[in-house]
Amino acid sequence: MTTAAPEAPHLLPTYARFPVEFERGAGTRLWDRNGHEYLDFLCGISVSSVGHCHPKVVAAVREQAGRLMHVSNLFYTEPMRRLADRLAASSLGGGVFFCNSGAEANEAALKLVRKAKPGGEVVVLHNGFHGRTYGALSATPQESKQAPFAPLVPGFRAVPATADAIRAAVTDATAAVVMEVVQGESGVLVIPDDVLVAAREACDAVGAALVFDEVQTGMGRTGTLWGYEQTPVVPDALTTAKALGGGLPIGALVTGPRLATVFEPGDHGSTFAGGPVVAAAALAAFDVLDDPELLARVRELGEHLRARLEELPRVVAVRGRGLMSAVDLADDGGPSAPDVVLRALLEQRLVVNATGPRTIRLLPPLVVTRDEIDEAVDRLRELL
Ligand SMILES: *Cc1c(COP(=O)(O)O)cnc(C)c1O
């Protein structure tokens, strides 16, 4: 089965896009411009966790768009105030800086920790991913992403994700350790508790900040509102974006009390950030996702999905937490993960993605049903 790629000569080729143009979405389903229906187990890379076009999010956006869309950060708006309260109350209790993406949330975190400890070094982990802007890219120690864009921002040190490596790297010169609790873009690598505890203790010993990048793990993806809630460690700050806006672009840096007084007027900013429409969408997404029943179901369905994935041929490893999962395929001369993903899309109408030559990642909306999980696994089985 073939699908002609839509022509888009004026899009810079920063993405190797699939030859499909989507037109409509509802819940766990997408429809392309030919009317074909797809089961979406990627949800815009963990963005549409409430499902596509969730009625509560759509209603909030419609209502707010007709009332007030933008005034800038020189003024207050009620959606922004309420969202800051909600973010702080549900996590670290300090202050919130709004921005428009995950990379920007990490940029804010990097500026914050540098200001808290002037000139300090930032320790990051191998296989980490923090975004594509210069500061976030400098925190993303992957040769293929960094090398063409040198020189990068100085003052970053990358170490393996082990307790010993972190203890050795964190010194009096360290401003922060910035890390994910589950590394998403490198194939859903769950960071072991002993590594998180070592990072917490090392930061405490030298007065450095521990920052968790929860851009992918946050907003319920791992089965608790924040990924750190399933670990023995509480960070000094966290960053969030992706699912926060229920499908609209918004990011945030959330601090604990200690870091809440570091930024002063003029230190950082963003014209659009935390605008009323995206903040209203995020409040609606919070109403859907910050729900103990839904979160318990995310944990249970995640276990179910991984148990089903274990049964598939060619699958040699299954990893994940909550509804953030990945499988590794055997290096047996069979089709690569990118090939399987393309055929899943075109032949099985199942949307998943490959994070590497042998790894397929599954990030279904958190409102997915058990039947849809079984259906997705059956569609994958056809190709393995
Ligand atoms: C996606 C992601 C980012 C980057 O977010 P953008 O919105 O694409 O800038 C940063 N950190 C993690 C962990 C991510 O998964």
Coordinates of C-alpha atoms and ligand atoms in Angstrom, one line a residue, residues 101-104 106 129-132 180 185 213 215-216 241-242, ligand 1:
S101 CA 8.1 24.7 24.9
G102 CA 10.2 22.1 26.6
A103 CA 13.4 23.5 25.4
E104 CA 12.4 26.9 26.7
N106 CA 15.0 24.0 30.2
F129 CA 17.6 14.9 25.8
H130 CA 16.7 18.5 26.8
G131 CA 15.8 20.3 23.5
R132 CA 17.3 21.9 20.4
E180 CA 15.2 13.1 33.2
E185 CA 14.1 10.3 23.4
D213 CA 13.3 17.5 33.1
V215 CA 8.9 17.5 29.8
Q216 CA 8.0 14.0 28.7
A241 CA 5.8 21.1 28.6
K242 CA 4.5 18.5 26.0
Ligands
LIG1 C1 10.5 16.8 24.0 C2 11.5 17.0 25.1 C3 12.2 18.3 25.3 C4 12.0 19.4 24.3 O1 10.7 19.9 24.2 P1 10.3 20.9 23.0 O2 8.9 21.3 23.3 O3 10.4 20.0 21.7 O4 11.3 22.0 23.0 C5 13.0 18.5 26.4 N1 13.1 17.5 27.3 C6 12.5 16.3 27.2 C7 12.8 15.3 28.2 C8 11.7 16.0 26.1 O5 11.1 14.8 26.0

